[in-house]
JSON list of C-alpha atoms in Angstrom, two decimals:
[
{"chain": "A", "resi": 208, "resn": "ALA", "atom": "CA", "xyz": [4.76, 10.74, -0.67]},
{"chain": "A", "resi": 209, "resn": "PHE", "atom": "CA", "xyz": [4.42, 6.99, -0.59]},
{"chain": "A", "resi": 210, "resn": "VAL", "atom": "CA", "xyz": [1.18, 6.85, -2.60]},
{"chain": "A", "resi": 211, "resn": "GLY", "atom": "CA", "xyz": [0.95, 9.42, -5.37]},
{"chain": "A", "resi": 212, "resn": "ALA", "atom": "CA", "xyz": [3.03, 12.52, -5.88]},
{"chain": "A", "resi": 213, "resn": "GLU", "atom": "CA", "xyz": [0.31, 15.12, -5.49]},
{"chain": "A", "resi": 214, "resn": "SER", "atom": "CA", "xyz": [0.89, 18.22, -3.42]},
{"chain": "A", "resi": 215, "resn": "TRP", "atom": "CA", "xyz": [-2.36, 17.79, -1.48]},
{"chain": "A", "resi": 216, "resn": "SER", "atom": "CA", "xyz": [-2.34, 16.31, 1.97]},
{"chain": "A", "resi": 217, "resn": "LEU", "atom": "CA", "xyz": [-4.83, 14.25, 3.92]},
{"chain": "A", "resi": 218, "resn": "ARG", "atom": "CA", "xyz": [-5.78, 14.50, 7.56]},
{"chain": "A", "resi": 219, "resn": "LEU", "atom": "CA", "xyz": [-6.27, 11.21, 9.36]},
{"chain": "A", "resi": 220, "resn": "HIS", "atom": "CA", "xyz": [-8.95, 11.06, 12.08]},
{"chain": "A", "resi": 221, "resn": "PHE", "atom": "CA", "xyz": [-9.49, 8.14, 14.46]},
{"chain": "A", "resi": 222, "resn": "SER", "atom": "CA", "xyz": [-12.89, 7.59, 16.10]},
{"chain": "A", "resi": 223, "resn": "ALA", "atom": "CA", "xyz": [-14.69, 4.81, 17.95]},
{"chain": "A", "resi": 224, "resn": "LEU", "atom": "CA", "xyz": [-17.80, 5.86, 15.99]},
{"chain": "A", "resi": 225, "resn": "VAL", "atom": "CA", "xyz": [-16.22, 4.84, 12.66]},
{"chain": "A", "resi": 226, "resn": "ALA", "atom": "CA", "xyz": [-16.62, 1.19, 11.63]},
{"chain": "A", "resi": 227, "resn": "VAL", "atom": "CA", "xyz": [-14.68, 1.21, 8.33]},
{"chain": "A", "resi": 228, "resn": "PRO", "atom": "CA", "xyz": [-12.18, 3.64, 6.81]},
{"chain": "A", "resi": 229, "resn": "PHE", "atom": "CA", "xyz": [-13.62, 6.29, 4.50]},
{"chain": "A", "resi": 230, "resn": "ALA", "atom": "CA", "xyz": [-12.56, 9.59, 3.00]},
{"chain": "A", "resi": 231, "resn": "HIS", "atom": "CA", "xyz": [-14.40, 12.87, 2.67]},
{"chain": "A", "resi": 232, "resn": "GLY", "atom": "CA", "xyz": [-12.54, 15.68, 1.00]},
{"chain": "A", "resi": 233, "resn": "ALA", "atom": "CA", "xyz": [-9.08, 15.91, 2.51]},
{"chain": "A", "resi": 234, "resn": "HIS", "atom": "CA", "xyz": [-10.10, 13.90, 5.59]},
{"chain": "A", "resi": 235, "resn": "VAL", "atom": "CA", "xyz": [-9.72, 10.15, 6.10]},
{"chain": "A", "resi": 236, "resn": "PHE", "atom": "CA", "xyz": [-11.68, 8.64, 8.98]},
{"chain": "A", "resi": 237, "resn": "MET", "atom": "CA", "xyz": [-10.43, 5.45, 10.65]},
{"chain": "A", "resi": 238, "resn": "PRO", "atom": "CA", "xyz": [-11.77, 3.16, 13.35]},
{"chain": "A", "resi": 239, "resn": "ALA", "atom": "CA", "xyz": [-10.00, 3.74, 16.67]},
{"chain": "A", "resi": 240, "resn": "THR", "atom": "CA", "xyz": [-8.83, 0.15, 16.98]},
{"chain": "A", "resi": 241, "resn": "ALA", "atom": "CA", "xyz": [-5.50, -1.63, 16.98]},
{"chain": "A", "resi": 242, "resn": "LEU", "atom": "CA", "xyz": [-3.89, -1.54, 13.56]},
{"chain": "A", "resi": 243, "resn": "ASP", "atom": "CA", "xyz": [-3.82, -4.94, 11.87]},
{"chain": "A", "resi": 244, "resn": "ARG", "atom": "CA", "xyz": [-3.22, -6.08, 8.30]},
{"chain": "A", "resi": 245, "resn": "GLY", "atom": "CA", "xyz": [-6.92, -6.04, 7.41]},
{"chain": "A", "resi": 246, "resn": "LEU", "atom": "CA", "xyz": [-7.41, -2.47, 8.60]},
{"chain": "A", "resi": 247, "resn": "LEU", "atom": "CA", "xyz": [-4.24, -1.38, 6.85]},
{"chain": "A", "resi": 248, "resn": "LEU", "atom": "CA", "xyz": [-5.47, -2.91, 3.58]},
{"chain": "A", "resi": 249, "resn": "ARG", "atom": "CA", "xyz": [-8.85, -1.17, 3.95]},
{"chain": "A", "resi": 250, "resn": "LEU", "atom": "CA", "xyz": [-7.03, 2.11, 4.58]},
{"chain": "A", "resi": 251, "resn": "LEU", "atom": "CA", "xyz": [-4.93, 1.57, 1.45]},
{"chain": "A", "resi": 252, "resn": "ALA", "atom": "CA", "xyz": [-8.08, 0.89, -0.61]},
{"chain": "A", "resi": 253, "resn": "THR", "atom": "CA", "xyz": [-9.65, 4.08, 0.76]},
{"chain": "A", "resi": 254, "resn": "LEU", "atom": "CA", "xyz": [-6.55, 6.09, -0.15]},
{"chain": "A", "resi": 255, "resn": "GLN", "atom": "CA", "xyz": [-6.49, 4.52, -3.63]},
{"chain": "A", "resi": 256, "resn": "LYS", "atom": "CA", "xyz": [-10.10, 5.59, -4.19]},
{"chain": "A", "resi": 257, "resn": "ARG", "atom": "CA", "xyz": [-9.31, 9.07, -2.87]},
{"chain": "A", "resi": 258, "resn": "LEU", "atom": "CA", "xyz": [-6.37, 9.31, -5.24]},
{"chain": "A", "resi": 259, "resn": "GLY", "atom": "CA", "xyz": [-8.84, 8.93, -8.11]},
{"chain": "A", "resi": 260, "resn": "ARG", "atom": "CA", "xyz": [-6.51, 7.06, -10.42]},
{"chain": "A", "resi": 261, "resn": "PHE", "atom": "CA", "xyz": [-4.54, 3.84, -10.61]},
{"chain": "A", "resi": 262, "resn": "ASP", "atom": "CA", "xyz": [-1.19, 3.97, -8.83]},
{"chain": "A", "resi": 263, "resn": "ASP", "atom": "CA", "xyz": [1.33, 1.13, -8.98]},
{"chain": "A", "resi": 264, "resn": "LYS", "atom": "CA", "xyz": [2.52, 2.03, -5.48]},
{"chain": "A", "resi": 265, "resn": "CYS", "atom": "CA", "xyz": [-0.80, 0.83, -4.05]},
{"chain": "A", "resi": 266, "resn": "VAL", "atom": "CA", "xyz": [-0.29, -2.53, -5.76]},
{"chain": "A", "resi": 267, "resn": "HIS", "atom": "CA", "xyz": [3.28, -2.73, -4.47]},
{"chain": "A", "resi": 268, "resn": "ALA", "atom": "CA", "xyz": [2.11, -1.92, -0.93]},
{"chain": "A", "resi": 269, "resn": "THR", "atom": "CA", "xyz": [-0.68, -4.51, -1.10]},
{"chain": "A", "resi": 270, "resn": "GLN", "atom": "CA", "xyz": [1.78, -7.20, -2.19]},
{"chain": "A", "resi": 271, "resn": "ALA", "atom": "CA", "xyz": [4.22, -6.23, 0.56]},
{"chain": "A", "resi": 272, "resn": "PHE", "atom": "CA", "xyz": [1.51, -6.24, 3.23]},
{"chain": "A", "resi": 273, "resn": "PHE", "atom": "CA", "xyz": [0.47, -9.78, 2.30]},
{"chain": "A", "resi": 274, "resn": "GLU", "atom": "CA", "xyz": [4.07, -10.97, 2.13]},
{"chain": "A", "resi": 275, "resn": "THR", "atom": "CA", "xyz": [5.37, -9.44, 5.35]},
{"chain": "A", "resi": 276, "resn": "LEU", "atom": "CA", "xyz": [2.53, -8.79, 7.82]},
{"chain": "A", "resi": 277, "resn": "PRO", "atom": "CA", "xyz": [0.79, -11.42, 9.95]},
{"chain": "A", "resi": 278, "resn": "ALA", "atom": "CA", "xyz": [-2.80, -12.21, 8.94]},
{"chain": "A", "resi": 279, "resn": "HIS", "atom": "CA", "xyz": [-4.05, -11.75, 12.50]},
{"chain": "A", "resi": 280, "resn": "GLY", "atom": "CA", "xyz": [-3.10, -9.63, 15.48]},
{"chain": "A", "resi": 281, "resn": "GLY", "atom": "CA", "xyz": [-1.77, -6.14, 15.96]},
{"chain": "A", "resi": 282, "resn": "LEU", "atom": "CA", "xyz": [1.22, -4.70, 14.16]},
{"chain": "A", "resi": 283, "resn": "SER", "atom": "CA", "xyz": [4.44, -3.27, 15.55]},
{"chain": "A", "resi": 284, "resn": "LEU", "atom": "CA", "xyz": [6.45, -0.37, 14.14]},
{"chain": "A", "resi": 285, "resn": "PRO", "atom": "CA", "xyz": [9.29, -2.68, 13.03]},
{"chain": "A", "resi": 286, "resn": "GLN", "atom": "CA", "xyz": [6.74, -4.79, 11.12]},
{"chain": "A", "resi": 287, "resn": "LEU", "atom": "CA", "xyz": [5.34, -1.69, 9.43]},
{"chain": "A", "resi": 288, "resn": "ASP", "atom": "CA", "xyz": [8.85, -0.49, 8.57]},
{"chain": "A", "resi": 289, "resn": "ALA", "atom": "CA", "xyz": [9.64, -3.91, 7.06]},
{"chain": "A", "resi": 290, "resn": "ALA", "atom": "CA", "xyz": [6.40, -3.84, 5.03]},
{"chain": "A", "resi": 291, "resn": "LEU", "atom": "CA", "xyz": [7.14, -0.36, 3.65]},
{"chain": "A", "resi": 292, "resn": "SER", "atom": "CA", "xyz": [10.71, -1.38, 2.80]},
{"chain": "A", "resi": 293, "resn": "ARG", "atom": "CA", "xyz": [9.37, -4.45, 1.01]},
{"chain": "A", "resi": 294, "resn": "ALA", "atom": "CA", "xyz": [6.85, -2.28, -0.91]},
{"chain": "A", "resi": 295, "resn": "LYS", "atom": "CA", "xyz": [9.72, -0.14, -2.20]},
{"chain": "A", "resi": 296, "resn": "GLN", "atom": "CA", "xyz": [11.62, -3.29, -3.16]},
{"chain": "A", "resi": 297, "resn": "VAL", "atom": "CA", "xyz": [8.53, -4.65, -4.98]},
{"chain": "A", "resi": 298, "resn": "GLY", "atom": "CA", "xyz": [8.43, -1.39, -6.95]},
{"chain": "A", "resi": 299, "resn": "VAL", "atom": "CA", "xyz": [12.06, -1.78, -7.99]},
{"chain": "A", "resi": 300, "resn": "GLU", "atom": "CA", "xyz": [11.45, -5.42, -8.97]},
{"chain": "A", "resi": 301, "resn": "SER", "atom": "CA", "xyz": [8.33, -4.47, -10.93]},
{"chain": "A", "resi": 302, "resn": "ARG", "atom": "CA", "xyz": [10.10, -1.74, -12.89]},
{"chain": "A", "resi": 303, "resn": "ALA", "atom": "CA", "xyz": [13.00, -4.10, -13.67]},
{"chain": "A", "resi": 304, "resn": "PHE", "atom": "CA", "xyz": [10.54, -6.75, -14.89]},
{"chain": "A", "resi": 305, "resn": "GLU", "atom": "CA", "xyz": [8.76, -4.22, -17.10]},
{"chain": "A", "resi": 306, "resn": "ARG", "atom": "CA", "xyz": [12.08, -3.10, -18.59]},
{"chain": "A", "resi": 307, "resn": "ARG", "atom": "CA", "xyz": [12.95, -6.73, -19.40]},
{"chain": "A", "resi": 308, "resn": "LEU", "atom": "CA", "xyz": [9.59, -7.09, -21.15]},
{"chain": "A", "resi": 309, "resn": "GLU", "atom": "CA", "xyz": [10.18, -3.93, -23.18]},
{"chain": "A", "resi": 310, "resn": "VAL", "atom": "CA", "xyz": [13.71, -4.95, -24.19]},
{"chain": "A", "resi": 311, "resn": "GLY", "atom": "CA", "xyz": [13.14, -8.67, -24.69]},
{"chain": "A", "resi": 312, "resn": "GLY", "atom": "CA", "xyz": [9.58, -8.50, -25.95]},
{"chain": "A", "resi": 313, "resn": "GLY", "atom": "CA", "xyz": [8.61, -11.39, -23.73]},
{"chain": "A", "resi": 314, "resn": "GLY", "atom": "CA", "xyz": [8.58, -12.55, -20.19]},
{"chain": "A", "resi": 315, "resn": "GLY", "atom": "CA", "xyz": [7.27, -15.53, -18.39]},
{"chain": "A", "resi": 316, "resn": "ALA", "atom": "CA", "xyz": [9.65, -18.18, -17.14]},
{"chain": "A", "resi": 317, "resn": "ALA", "atom": "CA", "xyz": [12.55, -16.93, -19.25]},
{"chain": "A", "resi": 318, "resn": "ALA", "atom": "CA", "xyz": [12.45, -13.53, -17.54]},
{"chain": "A", "resi": 319, "resn": "ALA", "atom": "CA", "xyz": [12.06, -14.90, -14.01]},
{"chain": "A", "resi": 320, "resn": "PRO", "atom": "CA", "xyz": [15.17, -15.21, -11.84]},
{"chain": "A", "resi": 321, "resn": "ALA", "atom": "CA", "xyz": [16.48, -18.71, -11.27]},
{"chain": "A", "resi": 322, "resn": "ALA", "atom": "CA", "xyz": [15.20, -20.48, -8.15]},
{"chain": "A", "resi": 323, "resn": "ALA", "atom": "CA", "xyz": [17.63, -21.44, -5.43]},
{"chain": "A", "resi": 324, "resn": "ALA", "atom": "CA", "xyz": [18.45, -25.12, -5.19]}
]
């Protein structure tokens, strides 16, 4: 699973009667509108609340959505694929950064990769 490793599953329901995403039990209700970055971020927040605990994968996905998806307009499947790929990459980068902090005891500019000229 992308967010969390629990064995439970959620059912996603789309309805024109729903204004904002919300969860009830194992059901997530979504507005029946075109998917855009804002709606995707609201869905992610709803899933994070439903998860009931902090999960780094939600942070990685949020960063990837802001980095790769347009602020306005609908989203295409290739854009979503790129965002999910970037979220996985952010996770790898985050874990590598945390390992450097544990080993080196520091971080900041010294731990950051060199910028291209």
